[in-house]
PDB file of C-alpha atoms in Angstrom:
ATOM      1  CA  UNK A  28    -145.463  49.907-110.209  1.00 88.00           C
ATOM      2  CA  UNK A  29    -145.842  47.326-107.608  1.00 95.00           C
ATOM      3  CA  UNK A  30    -146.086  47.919-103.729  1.00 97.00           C
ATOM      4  CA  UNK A  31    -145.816  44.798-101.230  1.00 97.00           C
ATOM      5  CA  UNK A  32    -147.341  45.804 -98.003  1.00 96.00           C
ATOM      6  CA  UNK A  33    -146.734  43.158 -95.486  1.00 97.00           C
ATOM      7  CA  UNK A  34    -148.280  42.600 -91.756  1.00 96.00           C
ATOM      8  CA  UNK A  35    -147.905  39.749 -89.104  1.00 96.00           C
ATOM      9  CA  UNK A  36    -144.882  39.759 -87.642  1.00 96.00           C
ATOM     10  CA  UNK A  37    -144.126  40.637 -83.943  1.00 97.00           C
ATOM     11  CA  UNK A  38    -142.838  38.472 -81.116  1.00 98.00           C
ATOM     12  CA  UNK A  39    -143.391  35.123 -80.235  1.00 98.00           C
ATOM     13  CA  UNK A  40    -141.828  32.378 -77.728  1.00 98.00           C
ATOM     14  CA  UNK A  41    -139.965  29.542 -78.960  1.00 98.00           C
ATOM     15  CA  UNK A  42    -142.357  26.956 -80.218  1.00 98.00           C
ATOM     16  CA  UNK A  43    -144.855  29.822 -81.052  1.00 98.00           C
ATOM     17  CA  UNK A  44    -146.491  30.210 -84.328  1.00 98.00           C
ATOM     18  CA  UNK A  45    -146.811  33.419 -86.567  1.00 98.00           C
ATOM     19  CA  UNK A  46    -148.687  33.972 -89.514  1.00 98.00           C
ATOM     20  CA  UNK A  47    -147.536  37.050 -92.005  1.00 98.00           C
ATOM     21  CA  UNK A  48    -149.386  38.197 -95.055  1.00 98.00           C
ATOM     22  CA  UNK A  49    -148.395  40.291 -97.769  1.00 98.00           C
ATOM     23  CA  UNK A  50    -150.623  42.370-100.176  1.00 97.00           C
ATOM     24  CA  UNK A  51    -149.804  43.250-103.768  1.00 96.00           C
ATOM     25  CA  UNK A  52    -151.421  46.279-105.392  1.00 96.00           C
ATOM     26  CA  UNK A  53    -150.425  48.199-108.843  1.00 95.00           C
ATOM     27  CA  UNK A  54    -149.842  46.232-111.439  1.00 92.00           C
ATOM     28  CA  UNK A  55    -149.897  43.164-109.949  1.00 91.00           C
ATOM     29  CA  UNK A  56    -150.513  41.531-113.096  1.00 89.00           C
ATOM     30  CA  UNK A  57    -146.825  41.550-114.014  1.00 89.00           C
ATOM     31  CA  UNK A  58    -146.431  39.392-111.079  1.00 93.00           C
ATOM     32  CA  UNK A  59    -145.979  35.337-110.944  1.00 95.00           C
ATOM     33  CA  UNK A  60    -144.011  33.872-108.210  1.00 95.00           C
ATOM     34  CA  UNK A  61    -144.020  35.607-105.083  1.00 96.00           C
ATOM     35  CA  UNK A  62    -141.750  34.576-101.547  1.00 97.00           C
ATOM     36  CA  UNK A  63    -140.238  35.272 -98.259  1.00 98.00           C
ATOM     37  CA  UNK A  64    -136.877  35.873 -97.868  1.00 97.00           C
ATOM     38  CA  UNK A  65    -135.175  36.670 -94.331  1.00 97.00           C
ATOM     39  CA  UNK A  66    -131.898  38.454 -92.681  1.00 96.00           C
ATOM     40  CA  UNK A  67    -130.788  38.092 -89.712  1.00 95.00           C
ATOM     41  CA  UNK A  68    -128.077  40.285 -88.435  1.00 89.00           C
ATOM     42  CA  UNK A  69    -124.816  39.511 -89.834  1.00 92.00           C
ATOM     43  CA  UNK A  70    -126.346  36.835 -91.753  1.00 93.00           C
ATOM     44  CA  UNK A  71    -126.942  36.592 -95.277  1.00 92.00           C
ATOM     45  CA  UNK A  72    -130.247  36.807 -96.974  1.00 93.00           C
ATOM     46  CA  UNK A  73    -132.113  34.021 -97.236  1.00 95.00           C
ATOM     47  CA  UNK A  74    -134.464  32.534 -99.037  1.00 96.00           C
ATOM     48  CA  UNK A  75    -137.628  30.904 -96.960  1.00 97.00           C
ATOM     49  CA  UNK A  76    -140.131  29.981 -99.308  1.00 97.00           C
ATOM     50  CA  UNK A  77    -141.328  30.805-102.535  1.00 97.00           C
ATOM     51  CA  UNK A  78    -144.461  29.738-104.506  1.00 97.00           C
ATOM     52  CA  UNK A  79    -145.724  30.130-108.494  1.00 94.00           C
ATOM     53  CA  UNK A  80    -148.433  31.529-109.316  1.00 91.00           C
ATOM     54  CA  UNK A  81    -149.848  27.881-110.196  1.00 91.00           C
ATOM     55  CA  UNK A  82    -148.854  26.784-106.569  1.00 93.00           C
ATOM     56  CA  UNK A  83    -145.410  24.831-106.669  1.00 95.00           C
ATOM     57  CA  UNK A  84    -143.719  25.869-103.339  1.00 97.00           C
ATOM     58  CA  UNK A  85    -140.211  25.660-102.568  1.00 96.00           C
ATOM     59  CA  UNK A  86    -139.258  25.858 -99.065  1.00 97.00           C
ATOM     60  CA  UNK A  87    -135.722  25.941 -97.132  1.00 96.00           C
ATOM     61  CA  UNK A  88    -134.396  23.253 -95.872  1.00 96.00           C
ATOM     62  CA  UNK A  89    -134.506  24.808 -91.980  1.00 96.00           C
ATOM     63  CA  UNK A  90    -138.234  25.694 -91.790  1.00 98.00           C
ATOM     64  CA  UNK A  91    -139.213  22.603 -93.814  1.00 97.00           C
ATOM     65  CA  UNK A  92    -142.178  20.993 -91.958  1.00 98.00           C
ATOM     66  CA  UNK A  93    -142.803  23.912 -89.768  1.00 98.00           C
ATOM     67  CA  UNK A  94    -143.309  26.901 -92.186  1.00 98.00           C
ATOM     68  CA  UNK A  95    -146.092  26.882 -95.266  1.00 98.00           C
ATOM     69  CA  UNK A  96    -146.432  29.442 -97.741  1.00 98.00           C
ATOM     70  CA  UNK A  97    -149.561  30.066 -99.739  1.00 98.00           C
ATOM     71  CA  UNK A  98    -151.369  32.255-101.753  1.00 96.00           C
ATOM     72  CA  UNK A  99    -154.831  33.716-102.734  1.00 95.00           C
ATOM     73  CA  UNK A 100    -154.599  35.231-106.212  1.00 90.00           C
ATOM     74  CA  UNK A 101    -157.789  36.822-106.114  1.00 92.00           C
ATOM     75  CA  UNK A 102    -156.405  38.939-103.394  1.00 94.00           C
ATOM     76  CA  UNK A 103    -153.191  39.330-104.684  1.00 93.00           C
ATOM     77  CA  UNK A 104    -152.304  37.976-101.320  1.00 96.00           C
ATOM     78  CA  UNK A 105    -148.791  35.749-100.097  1.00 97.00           C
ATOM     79  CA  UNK A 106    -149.248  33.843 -96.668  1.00 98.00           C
ATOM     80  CA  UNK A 107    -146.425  32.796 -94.146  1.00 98.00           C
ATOM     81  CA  UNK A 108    -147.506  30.439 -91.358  1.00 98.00           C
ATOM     82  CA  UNK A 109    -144.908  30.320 -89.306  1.00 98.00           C
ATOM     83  CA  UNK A 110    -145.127  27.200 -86.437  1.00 98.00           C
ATOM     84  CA  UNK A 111    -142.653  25.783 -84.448  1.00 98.00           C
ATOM     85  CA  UNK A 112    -141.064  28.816 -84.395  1.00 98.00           C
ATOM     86  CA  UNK A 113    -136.804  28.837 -83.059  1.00 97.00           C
ATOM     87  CA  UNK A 114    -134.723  31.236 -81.743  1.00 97.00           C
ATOM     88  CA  UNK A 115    -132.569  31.041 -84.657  1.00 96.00           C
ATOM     89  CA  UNK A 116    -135.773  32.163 -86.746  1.00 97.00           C
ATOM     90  CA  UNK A 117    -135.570  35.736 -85.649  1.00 98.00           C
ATOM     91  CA  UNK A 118    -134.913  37.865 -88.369  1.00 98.00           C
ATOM     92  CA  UNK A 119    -136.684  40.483 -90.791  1.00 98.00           C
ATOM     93  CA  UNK A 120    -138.512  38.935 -92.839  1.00 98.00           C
ATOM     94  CA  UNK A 121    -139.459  40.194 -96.385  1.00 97.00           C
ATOM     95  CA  UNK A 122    -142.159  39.497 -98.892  1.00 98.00           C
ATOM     96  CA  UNK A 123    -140.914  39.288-102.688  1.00 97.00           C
ATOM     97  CA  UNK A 124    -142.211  39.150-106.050  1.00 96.00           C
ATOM     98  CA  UNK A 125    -140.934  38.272-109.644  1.00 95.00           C
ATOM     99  CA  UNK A 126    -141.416  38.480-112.750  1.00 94.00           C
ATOM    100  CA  UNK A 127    -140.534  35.009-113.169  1.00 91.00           C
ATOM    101  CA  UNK A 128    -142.696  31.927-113.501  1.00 90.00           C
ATOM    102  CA  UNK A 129    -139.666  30.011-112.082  1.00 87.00           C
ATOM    103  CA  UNK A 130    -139.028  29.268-108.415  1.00 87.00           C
ATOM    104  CA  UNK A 131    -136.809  32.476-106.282  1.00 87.00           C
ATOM    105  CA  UNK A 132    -133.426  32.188-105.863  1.00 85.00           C
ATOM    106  CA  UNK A 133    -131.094  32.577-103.088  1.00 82.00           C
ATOM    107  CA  UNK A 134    -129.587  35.488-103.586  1.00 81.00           C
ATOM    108  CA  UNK A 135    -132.948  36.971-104.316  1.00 82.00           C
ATOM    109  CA  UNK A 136    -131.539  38.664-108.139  1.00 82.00           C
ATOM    110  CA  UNK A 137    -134.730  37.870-109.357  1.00 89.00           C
ATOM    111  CA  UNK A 138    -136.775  40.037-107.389  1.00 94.00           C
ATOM    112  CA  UNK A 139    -138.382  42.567-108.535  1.00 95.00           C
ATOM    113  CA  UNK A 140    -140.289  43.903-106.082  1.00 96.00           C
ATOM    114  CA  UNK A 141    -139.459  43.684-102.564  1.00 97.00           C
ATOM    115  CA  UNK A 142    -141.695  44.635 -99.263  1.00 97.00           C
ATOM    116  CA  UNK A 143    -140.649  46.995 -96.664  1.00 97.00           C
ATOM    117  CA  UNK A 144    -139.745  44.108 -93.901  1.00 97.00           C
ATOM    118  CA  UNK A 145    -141.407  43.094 -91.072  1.00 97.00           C
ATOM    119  CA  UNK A 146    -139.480  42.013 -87.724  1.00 98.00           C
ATOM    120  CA  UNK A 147    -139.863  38.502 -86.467  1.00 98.00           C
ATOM    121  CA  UNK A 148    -138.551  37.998 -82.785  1.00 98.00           C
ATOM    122  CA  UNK A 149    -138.454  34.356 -81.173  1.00 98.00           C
ATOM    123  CA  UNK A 150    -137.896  34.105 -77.296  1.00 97.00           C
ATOM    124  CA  UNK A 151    -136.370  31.233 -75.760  1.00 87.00           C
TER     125      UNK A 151
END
């Protein structure tokens, strides 16, 4: 119904910046907030940032002040800019999309539609 196809990631050095994108297509519609969540291997899944359709943006407390999440709903389109970037940021990194009006939660229940993961690698 909906497809997330998602682009930008690759490898970076520490203190690097990334941007990833992510582009909705089918019914997009249905869709309100969208987000980034991450795993890293043998970590749990984590939320990064979210934002509403109308633009409120929640962030995690780790990539506060380095990461900013966006959107263009004309283009049905979710932004990461990644700066700053850490070793401990390394992870796959997955765009997300909801039903819901309301901010994503942790556990990512919510989700309705998830992307296919892109890898993120930080060098130190």
């Amino acid at each position: 119904q909906v497809q997330l196809v998602e682009s930008g990631g690759g490898l970076v050095q520490a203190g690097g910046s990334l941007s990833l994108s992510c582009t909705a297509s089918g019914t997009v519609f249905s869709i309100n907030t969208m987000g980034w969540y991450r795993r890293a291997p043998g970590k749990q899944r984590e939320l990064v940032a979210c934002i509403t359709r109308d633009g409120i943006t929640t962030y995690a407390d780790s990539v506060k002040g380095r990461f900013t999440i966006s959107r263009d709903n004309a283009k049905n389109t979710v932004y990461l800019q990644m700066n700053s970037l850490k070793f401990e940021d390394t992870a796959v990194y997955y765009c997300a999309a909801a039903y819901s009006l309301r901010a994503l939660s942790a556990s990512g229940t919510i989700v309705d539609y998830w992307g296919q993961g892109t890898q993120v690698t930080v060098s130190s």
